[in-house]
Coordinates of C-alpha atoms and ligand atoms in Angstrom, one line a residue:
M1 CA 95.6 183.3 274.5
N2 CA 96.3 180.5 277.3
P3 CA 97.5 183.8 280.3
S4 CA 100.3 182.4 279.6
M5 CA 101.7 182.7 276.8
E6 CA 100.2 186.3 277.0
A7 CA 101.7 186.3 279.6
I8 CA 104.7 185.5 278.4
R9 CA 103.8 188.3 275.3
Q10 CA 103.8 191.5 277.3
S11 CA 107.4 190.3 278.8
I12 CA 108.7 190.3 275.4
L13 CA 106.3 192.9 273.7
V14 CA 108.1 195.4 276.7
G15 CA 111.8 194.7 276.2
Q16 CA 111.9 192.9 279.0
P17 CA 115.9 191.9 277.5
L18 CA 116.1 188.4 279.7
I19 CA 113.2 186.5 279.8
Q20 CA 113.3 182.4 281.3
I21 CA 110.7 179.7 279.8
L22 CA 110.6 176.6 281.8
S23 CA 109.1 174.1 279.1
Y24 CA 110.0 170.1 278.3
E25 CA 108.6 170.6 275.2
E26 CA 111.7 173.3 273.7
K27 CA 109.6 172.2 269.6
R28 CA 107.3 173.9 271.3
V29 CA 108.6 176.8 272.4
E30 CA 110.5 177.4 269.9
G31 CA 107.9 177.7 267.6
F32 CA 105.8 179.6 269.8
L33 CA 108.8 182.4 270.0
L34 CA 109.2 182.0 266.2
R35 CA 105.7 183.5 265.6
M36 CA 106.5 186.2 268.1
A37 CA 110.1 187.2 266.3
E38 CA 107.6 187.6 263.2
Q39 CA 105.5 189.8 264.9
V40 CA 108.1 191.9 266.3
H41 CA 110.8 192.2 264.0
K42 CA 108.8 190.8 260.9
A43 CA 111.3 187.7 260.5
P44 CA 110.4 184.5 261.5
A45 CA 113.8 183.8 262.7
L46 CA 116.0 182.8 266.0
A47 CA 119.3 181.6 266.7
H48 CA 120.5 179.2 269.0
W49 CA 122.9 178.9 271.3
D50 CA 123.1 174.7 273.4
I51 CA 126.8 174.0 275.0
N52 CA 128.3 171.4 271.9
H53 CA 126.7 174.1 269.1
G54 CA 127.5 177.2 270.8
L55 CA 126.0 180.3 268.7
V56 CA 123.9 179.9 265.8
K57 CA 122.7 182.3 264.0
E58 CA 121.6 181.8 260.4
N59 CA 123.2 178.9 259.9
H60 CA 126.8 180.3 260.6
S61 CA 128.4 179.9 263.8
V62 CA 129.9 181.9 265.8
P63 CA 133.7 181.0 266.3
E64 CA 134.6 180.6 270.2
S65 CA 131.1 181.0 271.4
R66 CA 130.4 177.4 272.8
D67 CA 132.0 179.6 276.0
P68 CA 128.7 181.2 277.0
V69 CA 130.5 184.6 278.6
I70 CA 131.4 185.2 274.0
A71 CA 128.0 183.5 272.8
I72 CA 125.9 186.4 275.3
D73 CA 129.6 189.0 274.2
A74 CA 128.0 187.8 270.3
V75 CA 124.6 189.1 271.4
I76 CA 125.1 191.9 273.1
N77 CA 127.0 193.7 270.6
D78 CA 125.0 192.2 267.3
P79 CA 124.2 195.0 265.4
E80 CA 120.5 194.3 264.2
P81 CA 117.7 193.3 267.1
G82 CA 116.2 189.8 267.6
F83 CA 115.9 186.4 269.7
T84 CA 118.2 184.2 271.1
V85 CA 117.3 180.8 272.5
F86 CA 119.9 179.6 274.9
R87 CA 119.4 176.3 275.6
D88 CA 120.5 174.6 279.4
L89 CA 122.6 176.9 280.4
G90 CA 121.0 176.3 283.9
P91 CA 124.5 173.9 284.2
E92 CA 126.7 176.7 282.9
M93 CA 126.0 179.4 285.1
R94 CA 126.1 177.1 288.1
R95 CA 129.7 176.5 287.2
S96 CA 130.8 179.9 286.3
G97 CA 129.6 183.7 288.0
R98 CA 131.3 184.4 285.0
V99 CA 128.0 184.0 282.9
V100 CA 125.6 185.4 285.5
R101 CA 127.9 188.5 285.1
K102 CA 127.9 188.9 281.6
L103 CA 123.1 188.3 282.4
R104 CA 124.1 191.6 284.3
D105 CA 125.5 193.2 281.6
A106 CA 123.5 191.6 279.1
Y107 CA 120.4 193.2 280.6
K108 CA 121.8 196.8 281.3
I109 CA 122.7 196.8 277.8
L110 CA 119.6 194.8 275.9
K111 CA 117.3 196.7 277.7
G112 CA 114.5 197.9 275.5
K113 CA 116.3 197.2 272.5
R114 CA 113.6 193.8 270.8
K115 CA 117.3 192.1 271.3
I116 CA 116.0 189.4 273.6
I117 CA 117.5 186.0 275.0
F118 CA 115.5 183.4 276.3
L119 CA 116.3 180.5 278.5
L120 CA 115.0 177.9 277.9
S121 CA 115.2 174.6 280.3
S122 CA 113.0 171.9 281.9
D123 CA 114.6 172.3 284.8
E124 CA 115.3 175.5 286.3
Y125 CA 118.8 176.8 288.0
F126 CA 117.7 180.3 289.5
P127 CA 120.7 181.9 290.2
Q128 CA 119.9 184.7 293.2
D129 CA 121.9 187.9 291.8
L130 CA 119.7 187.7 288.8
K131 CA 116.3 188.4 290.7
K132 CA 116.1 191.0 289.8
E133 CA 116.4 191.4 285.8
I134 CA 114.9 188.2 284.6
D135 CA 111.1 186.9 283.8
I136 CA 110.6 183.7 284.8
F137 CA 107.2 181.8 283.0
P138 CA 106.1 178.1 283.3
F139 CA 105.6 177.4 279.1
P140 CA 101.5 176.2 279.0
L141 CA 100.4 172.5 278.4
P142 CA 98.9 172.1 274.5
G143 CA 95.1 173.2 274.6
I144 CA 92.3 171.6 273.0
D145 CA 92.9 172.7 269.7
E146 CA 96.5 172.0 269.2
L147 CA 96.3 168.4 269.9
G148 CA 92.9 168.4 268.0
A149 CA 95.7 169.5 265.0
L150 CA 97.6 167.1 266.2
F151 CA 94.8 164.6 266.8
E152 CA 93.9 165.2 263.5
R153 CA 97.5 164.6 261.3
F154 CA 97.8 161.4 263.7
L155 CA 94.4 159.8 262.0
E156 CA 95.6 160.8 258.7
S157 CA 98.6 159.3 258.6
M158 CA 96.7 156.0 260.2
R159 CA 94.2 156.5 257.3
R160 CA 97.2 155.9 254.8
S161 CA 99.0 153.1 256.4
G162 CA 96.0 151.2 255.4
R163 CA 93.9 151.2 259.2
Q164 CA 90.0 151.5 259.6
I165 CA 89.1 155.1 261.6
Q166 CA 84.9 154.8 262.6
L167 CA 84.8 158.3 264.6
N168 CA 82.4 160.4 264.2
E169 CA 82.7 164.1 265.8
A170 CA 82.4 163.9 269.3
E171 CA 83.9 160.5 269.5
R172 CA 86.9 162.3 268.1
R173 CA 86.7 165.5 271.0
D174 CA 86.7 162.4 273.9
F175 CA 89.5 161.2 272.1
V176 CA 91.7 165.1 272.0
I177 CA 90.1 165.3 275.1
A178 CA 91.6 162.4 277.6
A179 CA 94.6 164.2 276.0
Q180 CA 94.5 167.2 278.0
G181 CA 97.7 167.4 280.5
L182 CA 100.2 165.6 278.3
T183 CA 102.7 167.0 276.0
L184 CA 102.9 167.0 272.3
D185 CA 105.5 164.3 272.2
E186 CA 103.2 162.6 275.2
A187 CA 99.7 162.6 272.9
Y188 CA 101.6 160.8 270.6
K189 CA 102.8 158.5 272.0
A190 CA 99.2 157.3 274.0
Y191 CA 98.0 157.3 270.4
M192 CA 100.6 155.9 268.9
K193 CA 100.1 152.9 272.2
A194 CA 96.5 152.7 272.0
F195 CA 96.3 152.4 268.1
H196 CA 99.0 149.2 267.5
N197 CA 98.1 146.6 266.0
Q198 CA 94.8 147.3 266.3
P199 CA 93.5 147.8 262.1
L200 CA 89.9 149.4 263.3
I201 CA 89.9 153.1 265.1
T202 CA 86.8 153.4 267.5
A203 CA 86.0 154.7 270.0
G204 CA 86.6 151.6 273.4
L205 CA 90.1 153.3 272.3
V206 CA 89.7 156.0 274.4
K207 CA 90.5 153.6 277.7
G208 CA 93.5 153.4 276.7
I209 CA 94.8 157.0 276.7
H210 CA 93.0 157.3 279.5
E211 CA 94.9 155.1 281.1
E212 CA 98.6 156.2 279.9
K213 CA 97.2 159.4 281.4
K214 CA 96.9 157.9 284.6
Q215 CA 100.1 156.3 284.4
L216 CA 101.5 159.8 283.3
I217 CA 100.1 161.8 286.6
M218 CA 101.3 158.2 289.2
K219 CA 104.9 159.5 287.6
E220 CA 104.6 162.9 288.2
N221 CA 104.7 162.0 291.9
V222 CA 103.6 165.1 293.4
L223 CA 99.5 164.7 292.7
E224 CA 98.1 161.4 294.5
Y225 CA 94.2 159.9 293.4
F226 CA 91.8 159.3 296.7
T227 CA 89.9 156.5 297.0
Q228 CA 89.2 156.3 300.2
R229 CA 85.1 158.1 300.4
F230 CA 83.2 159.1 302.8
T231 CA 79.9 160.7 303.8
L232 CA 78.8 163.3 305.4
D233 CA 77.5 161.5 308.0
D234 CA 81.2 160.8 308.8
L235 CA 82.4 164.5 310.3
G236 CA 80.1 165.1 313.3
G237 CA 79.1 168.8 314.5
L238 CA 81.0 171.5 311.6
D239 CA 77.2 171.6 310.4
N240 CA 77.7 175.5 308.6
L241 CA 80.4 173.9 306.5
K242 CA 78.4 171.2 305.6
D243 CA 75.4 173.5 305.1
W244 CA 77.2 175.6 302.8
L245 CA 78.7 172.1 300.8
Q246 CA 74.6 171.0 300.8
K247 CA 74.3 174.0 299.1
R248 CA 76.9 173.7 296.3
R249 CA 76.4 169.5 295.5
R250 CA 74.9 171.6 292.0
A251 CA 77.7 173.6 291.6
F252 CA 79.4 172.1 289.1
T253 CA 76.6 171.6 286.5
D254 CA 75.3 173.6 283.7
A255 CA 72.2 174.0 285.1
A256 CA 74.2 176.5 287.5
R257 CA 76.4 178.4 284.4
E258 CA 72.5 178.8 283.2
F259 CA 71.1 180.0 286.5
G260 CA 73.8 183.2 286.4
L261 CA 76.3 181.3 289.1
E262 CA 79.7 181.1 288.7
K263 CA 81.8 177.8 289.6
P264 CA 82.8 177.8 293.5
R265 CA 86.8 178.1 293.2
G266 CA 87.3 176.8 297.2
F267 CA 87.2 176.9 300.1
L268 CA 89.8 177.4 303.6
C269 CA 88.9 175.5 306.9
M270 CA 92.0 176.9 309.4
G271 CA 92.0 176.0 313.5
V272 CA 92.5 173.8 315.7
S273 CA 94.0 170.4 315.5
G274 CA 92.8 167.7 314.6
C275 CA 89.0 168.9 314.4
G276 CA 88.6 167.6 311.2
K277 CA 90.5 170.2 308.6
S278 CA 91.5 167.1 306.4
L279 CA 88.6 165.0 306.5
S280 CA 86.5 168.6 304.9
A281 CA 88.5 168.5 302.2
K282 CA 87.6 164.6 301.5
V283 CA 84.2 165.0 302.4
T284 CA 83.6 167.4 299.8
A285 CA 84.9 164.7 297.0
S286 CA 83.1 162.9 298.3
L287 CA 79.8 165.3 298.4
W288 CA 80.1 166.8 295.8
K289 CA 80.8 163.3 293.1
L290 CA 83.8 164.8 292.0
P291 CA 88.3 162.6 292.7
L292 CA 89.6 164.1 294.9
F293 CA 94.2 164.4 294.2
R294 CA 96.4 165.5 296.7
L295 CA 99.0 167.7 296.4
D296 CA 101.6 166.8 298.4
M297 CA 103.6 170.0 298.5
N298 CA 106.7 168.4 300.3
L299 CA 107.2 166.5 297.4
V300 CA 107.0 169.4 295.3
Y301 CA 110.0 171.3 297.5
S302 CA 111.5 168.1 297.8
G303 CA 113.3 168.6 293.8
M304 CA 112.5 164.7 292.8
A305 CA 110.6 165.8 290.3
G306 CA 112.4 168.7 289.0
S307 CA 112.4 172.6 290.2
P308 CA 109.7 172.9 292.4
E309 CA 108.0 175.9 290.4
L310 CA 107.5 174.2 287.1
V311 CA 106.7 170.6 289.3
F312 CA 104.3 172.7 290.9
S313 CA 102.8 174.6 287.5
R314 CA 102.9 171.6 286.3
A315 CA 101.0 169.7 288.5
L316 CA 97.9 172.5 288.6
Q317 CA 98.1 172.0 284.8
T318 CA 97.6 168.3 285.4
M319 CA 94.7 169.5 287.8
D320 CA 93.2 171.5 285.5
S321 CA 93.6 168.4 282.6
V322 CA 91.6 165.9 284.8
A323 CA 88.6 168.8 285.9
P324 CA 85.7 168.7 287.1
A325 CA 87.3 167.8 290.4
V326 CA 88.9 168.6 293.7
L327 CA 92.5 169.5 294.7
W328 CA 92.6 169.1 298.1
I329 CA 96.0 170.9 299.1
D330 CA 96.5 170.1 303.0
E331 CA 98.4 172.2 305.2
I332 CA 98.2 175.2 302.6
E333 CA 101.1 177.8 304.7
S334 CA 103.9 175.0 305.0
G335 CA 104.7 175.2 300.7
I336 CA 102.0 178.5 299.8
S337 CA 103.4 181.1 301.4
D338 CA 106.2 183.8 301.2
K339 CA 108.9 182.7 303.0
Q340 CA 111.3 185.5 302.9
G341 CA 114.5 185.4 300.7
D342 CA 113.4 181.7 299.1
S343 CA 112.9 182.9 295.4
S344 CA 111.1 179.2 294.6
S345 CA 108.0 179.2 296.9
S346 CA 107.7 183.4 296.7
R347 CA 107.3 182.4 293.4
I348 CA 105.1 179.6 293.5
L349 CA 102.5 182.0 295.3
G350 CA 102.0 183.8 292.8
Y351 CA 101.3 181.9 290.2
F352 CA 99.2 180.0 292.0
L353 CA 97.1 182.9 293.0
T354 CA 96.9 184.0 288.9
W355 CA 95.6 180.5 288.7
M356 CA 93.1 180.8 291.2
Q357 CA 92.2 183.9 289.6
E358 CA 92.0 183.0 286.3
H359 CA 91.8 179.3 286.2
T360 CA 88.7 178.6 284.0
S361 CA 88.6 174.5 284.3
E362 CA 86.2 173.0 287.0
I363 CA 88.3 172.5 290.0
F364 CA 87.8 173.4 293.7
V365 CA 90.4 173.6 295.7
A366 CA 89.6 172.7 299.3
A367 CA 93.0 173.9 301.5
T368 CA 94.1 173.2 305.2
A369 CA 96.3 175.6 307.2
N370 CA 97.6 175.6 310.8
R371 CA 99.7 178.0 311.0
I372 CA 98.1 181.2 310.2
D373 CA 100.1 183.9 311.1
L374 CA 101.8 182.2 308.6
L375 CA 99.9 182.9 305.8
P376 CA 100.3 185.7 303.2
A377 CA 98.2 187.8 302.6
E378 CA 97.4 187.5 299.1
L379 CA 96.2 184.2 299.8
L380 CA 93.1 185.7 302.2
R381 CA 92.3 188.6 300.2
R382 CA 88.2 188.4 299.0
G383 CA 87.9 186.9 295.6
R384 CA 90.4 184.0 296.1
F385 CA 88.5 181.6 298.2
D386 CA 84.9 181.4 298.6
Q387 CA 85.0 181.1 302.2
I388 CA 87.2 180.4 305.0
F389 CA 86.3 179.0 307.6
F390 CA 87.2 178.5 311.2
I391 CA 86.8 175.3 312.5
D392 CA 87.6 175.3 316.5
L393 CA 87.7 172.5 319.1
P394 CA 83.6 170.4 319.1
T395 CA 80.6 172.0 321.0
R396 CA 79.3 169.7 323.4
R397 CA 76.5 168.5 320.6
E398 CA 79.2 168.2 318.5
R399 CA 81.2 165.8 320.5
E400 CA 78.0 163.7 320.8
E401 CA 77.6 163.6 316.7
I402 CA 81.5 162.8 317.6
F403 CA 80.9 159.5 319.8
S404 CA 78.6 158.2 318.3
I405 CA 80.4 158.2 314.8
H406 CA 83.2 156.6 316.1
L407 CA 81.6 154.7 318.6
K408 CA 80.0 152.7 315.6
A409 CA 83.2 153.4 313.1
K410 CA 84.5 150.2 315.6
G411 CA 81.6 147.9 315.5
N412 CA 80.4 148.9 319.3
D413 CA 76.3 149.5 320.4
V414 CA 75.7 152.6 320.9
S415 CA 72.6 152.8 322.7
H416 CA 75.0 150.8 325.4
F417 CA 77.4 154.2 326.2
N418 CA 75.5 158.1 327.9
V419 CA 77.0 159.5 324.9
P420 CA 75.6 163.2 326.1
Q421 CA 77.5 161.9 330.1
L422 CA 80.7 160.9 328.2
A423 CA 81.0 164.3 325.2
Q424 CA 80.1 166.5 328.8
I425 CA 82.9 165.5 330.5
T426 CA 85.4 166.2 327.9
K427 CA 85.1 169.0 327.0
G428 CA 88.7 170.6 325.2
W429 CA 88.8 167.3 323.7
S430 CA 89.4 167.7 319.6
G431 CA 88.2 164.6 317.3
S432 CA 90.8 163.1 316.7
E433 CA 92.0 162.8 320.6
I434 CA 88.4 161.0 321.6
E435 CA 88.4 158.7 318.2
Q436 CA 92.1 158.1 319.8
V437 CA 90.8 157.8 323.2
I438 CA 88.1 155.4 321.6
I439 CA 90.5 152.9 320.9
S440 CA 93.0 152.7 322.9
A441 CA 89.4 151.9 325.3
M442 CA 89.0 149.0 323.1
Y443 CA 92.4 147.8 323.2
E444 CA 92.3 147.6 327.0
A445 CA 88.5 145.9 326.3
F446 CA 90.5 143.9 323.6
N447 CA 92.5 142.4 326.2
E448 CA 90.4 141.4 328.5
N449 CA 88.0 139.4 326.1
R450 CA 84.7 141.6 326.2
P451 CA 83.6 144.4 324.8
L452 CA 84.1 147.9 325.4
S453 CA 81.9 149.6 327.8
E454 CA 81.4 153.0 329.2
D455 CA 84.1 152.9 332.4
D456 CA 87.3 151.8 330.2
L457 CA 86.5 155.3 328.0
L458 CA 85.7 157.4 331.4
V459 CA 89.2 156.2 333.3
I460 CA 91.5 156.2 330.2
F461 CA 89.3 160.8 329.8
G462 CA 90.0 160.7 334.0
N463 CA 94.0 159.8 333.4
S464 CA 95.5 162.3 330.2
V465 CA 95.3 165.8 329.7
P466 CA 93.8 166.9 326.0
L467 CA 95.9 169.2 324.0
A468 CA 93.9 172.1 324.3
T469 CA 94.8 172.1 327.9
T470 CA 97.8 172.4 327.0
M471 CA 97.8 174.8 324.2
E472 CA 95.4 177.1 325.7
E473 CA 97.8 180.1 324.5
Q474 CA 98.1 179.1 321.2
I475 CA 94.3 178.4 320.8
K476 CA 93.8 181.9 321.8
K477 CA 95.7 183.2 319.4
I478 CA 93.5 181.2 316.7
R479 CA 89.9 182.1 318.0
S480 CA 90.9 185.6 317.7
W481 CA 92.0 185.5 314.9
A482 CA 89.7 183.6 313.1
H483 CA 86.8 186.4 314.4
N484 CA 86.7 188.8 311.4
R485 CA 88.3 187.0 309.6
A486 CA 86.8 183.4 309.2
V487 CA 83.4 182.3 309.2
R488 CA 83.3 179.7 312.2
A489 CA 82.4 175.9 310.8
S490 CA 80.0 174.7 313.5
K491 CA 77.1 175.7 314.4
D492 CA 77.2 175.9 318.1
V493 CA 78.6 178.1 320.1
E494 CA 77.9 176.1 323.6
Y495 CA 81.6 174.1 324.3
Ligands
ATP501 N1 84.7 166.4 313.3 C1 85.4 165.6 313.5 N2 84.1 164.1 313.0 C2 84.1 163.4 312.9 N3 85.5 162.6 313.2 C3 86.7 163.2 313.4 C4 86.1 164.4 313.5 N4 87.2 165.8 314.1 C5 88.2 165.0 314.0 N5 88.1 163.3 313.5 C6 88.8 162.3 313.2 O1 90.6 163.0 313.7 C7 90.7 161.9 312.4 C8 92.1 163.6 311.9 O2 91.3 164.4 311.8 P1 91.6 165.6 310.5 O3 92.6 164.7 310.1 O4 90.6 166.0 309.6 O5 92.0 166.6 311.6 P2 93.0 167.9 310.9 O6 91.6 169.3 311.3 O7 92.8 167.7 309.9 O8 94.2 167.8 311.7 P3 95.7 168.6 312.1 O9 95.8 169.3 311.4 O10 96.1 167.5 312.7 O11 96.2 168.0 310.3 C9 89.9 162.5 311.3 O12 90.1 161.0 310.5 C10 89.0 161.9 312.1 O13 89.0 160.6 312.6
MG502 MG1 94.8 168.0 308.1

């Protein structure tokens, strides 16, 4: 069983009386609950509540029960054990403290009685007062088996309507895999669209499913597909990190599994601003020839796409479905941390930690962090990330490489510059600051209609102060934190 479903099952089996399930797929969730009811009560039956029909049990409406307090009372007083599903109770909880109070009462009375109230919604409202009483689970998207069964039923209906099907076993599987990451409804619609007006169903139509999925991922908004490509040559210095990445070039191949290696889960790059943390994430994807997706935690929390927990869990499930890929989480401390008193963020952290431990898909997480003091200890524990790298201000030799990279990238002839000298005088400058100075100096030269000269650079460097000078204390702190906990991304130590 899928780990999230297993977690719900455990919660049911220990007699937890209030369980909230987050999903867009009411029918699928209720199908699962019916199977659970069969196991627990030997009777596959559910009672239902919604705002229009009130509480309905075995086709009987309970009088007055559109009022959720009356409905919850009826569940409490029902002599029979059983499962009751409340759909969309969120707005009622928001409107009235009575409902929340009643649920807390129900929790005390129903504990261990095999009477369970399920709150089912796609966009959850979560009252703080219920924090201790309620278990919350995102419901997983359909797996290969469910999608496979759907696709077979779909093909059968196509065949009956006179279409010709020319698909072998492997090609059928491609259609099923292509729909991973979609809900059953979405998968059904994607097949409908792809096969519309096609008398002959062949392997080529799978493109339509990929197209549909791309659309749906874009709609989701919080995942951004990156097309920009970088190579190792765009990244100056950081030789330890580069070695590590290069040794894992074939980490996501069958050959690595056969050799007995587990697939890597991810790295965390922490360190000084502007020294190549984000660039390292981008380089990883290009080097390993994997697609790169950036998860925007600000959008997750914006509430634009739904409740943060649901959006976050769905994004990870979407990632599982597009594997193998690199998932880039920039400035992870701002999104995945245990902010005191914020239940959304602590649940997101919990979900992320479990996913990091348990996901079986080939997703490599490239995370970056600036404020390590905000990172929860659980995230740094062994077994979450394969390696934690510390990216410090560039060393002298690294600054040479950074100068060469950016002078060349912007069309200058490196042989006209004394790069070792430039590196010498820029002690304490970050890669990003060096790049910015080159750009400013090029504007000077451009305005005077001449090529960039070394003097242009020297003037600007002479007149400005790098951030490291003003932030000396902070940088000292970062260094001492990293000393025991992280591996230096650079090989050399001479600043
Ligand atoms: N080691 C480097 N080699 C080449 N370019 C670099 C290096 N470090 C920084 N740069 C340049 O600076 C830009 C910014 O770097 P990057 O975004 O990777 O910094 P960061 O460590 O993520 O900083 P922040 O903490 O501010 O997000 C890069 O896009 C690149 O152009
Ligand atoms: Mg960055």
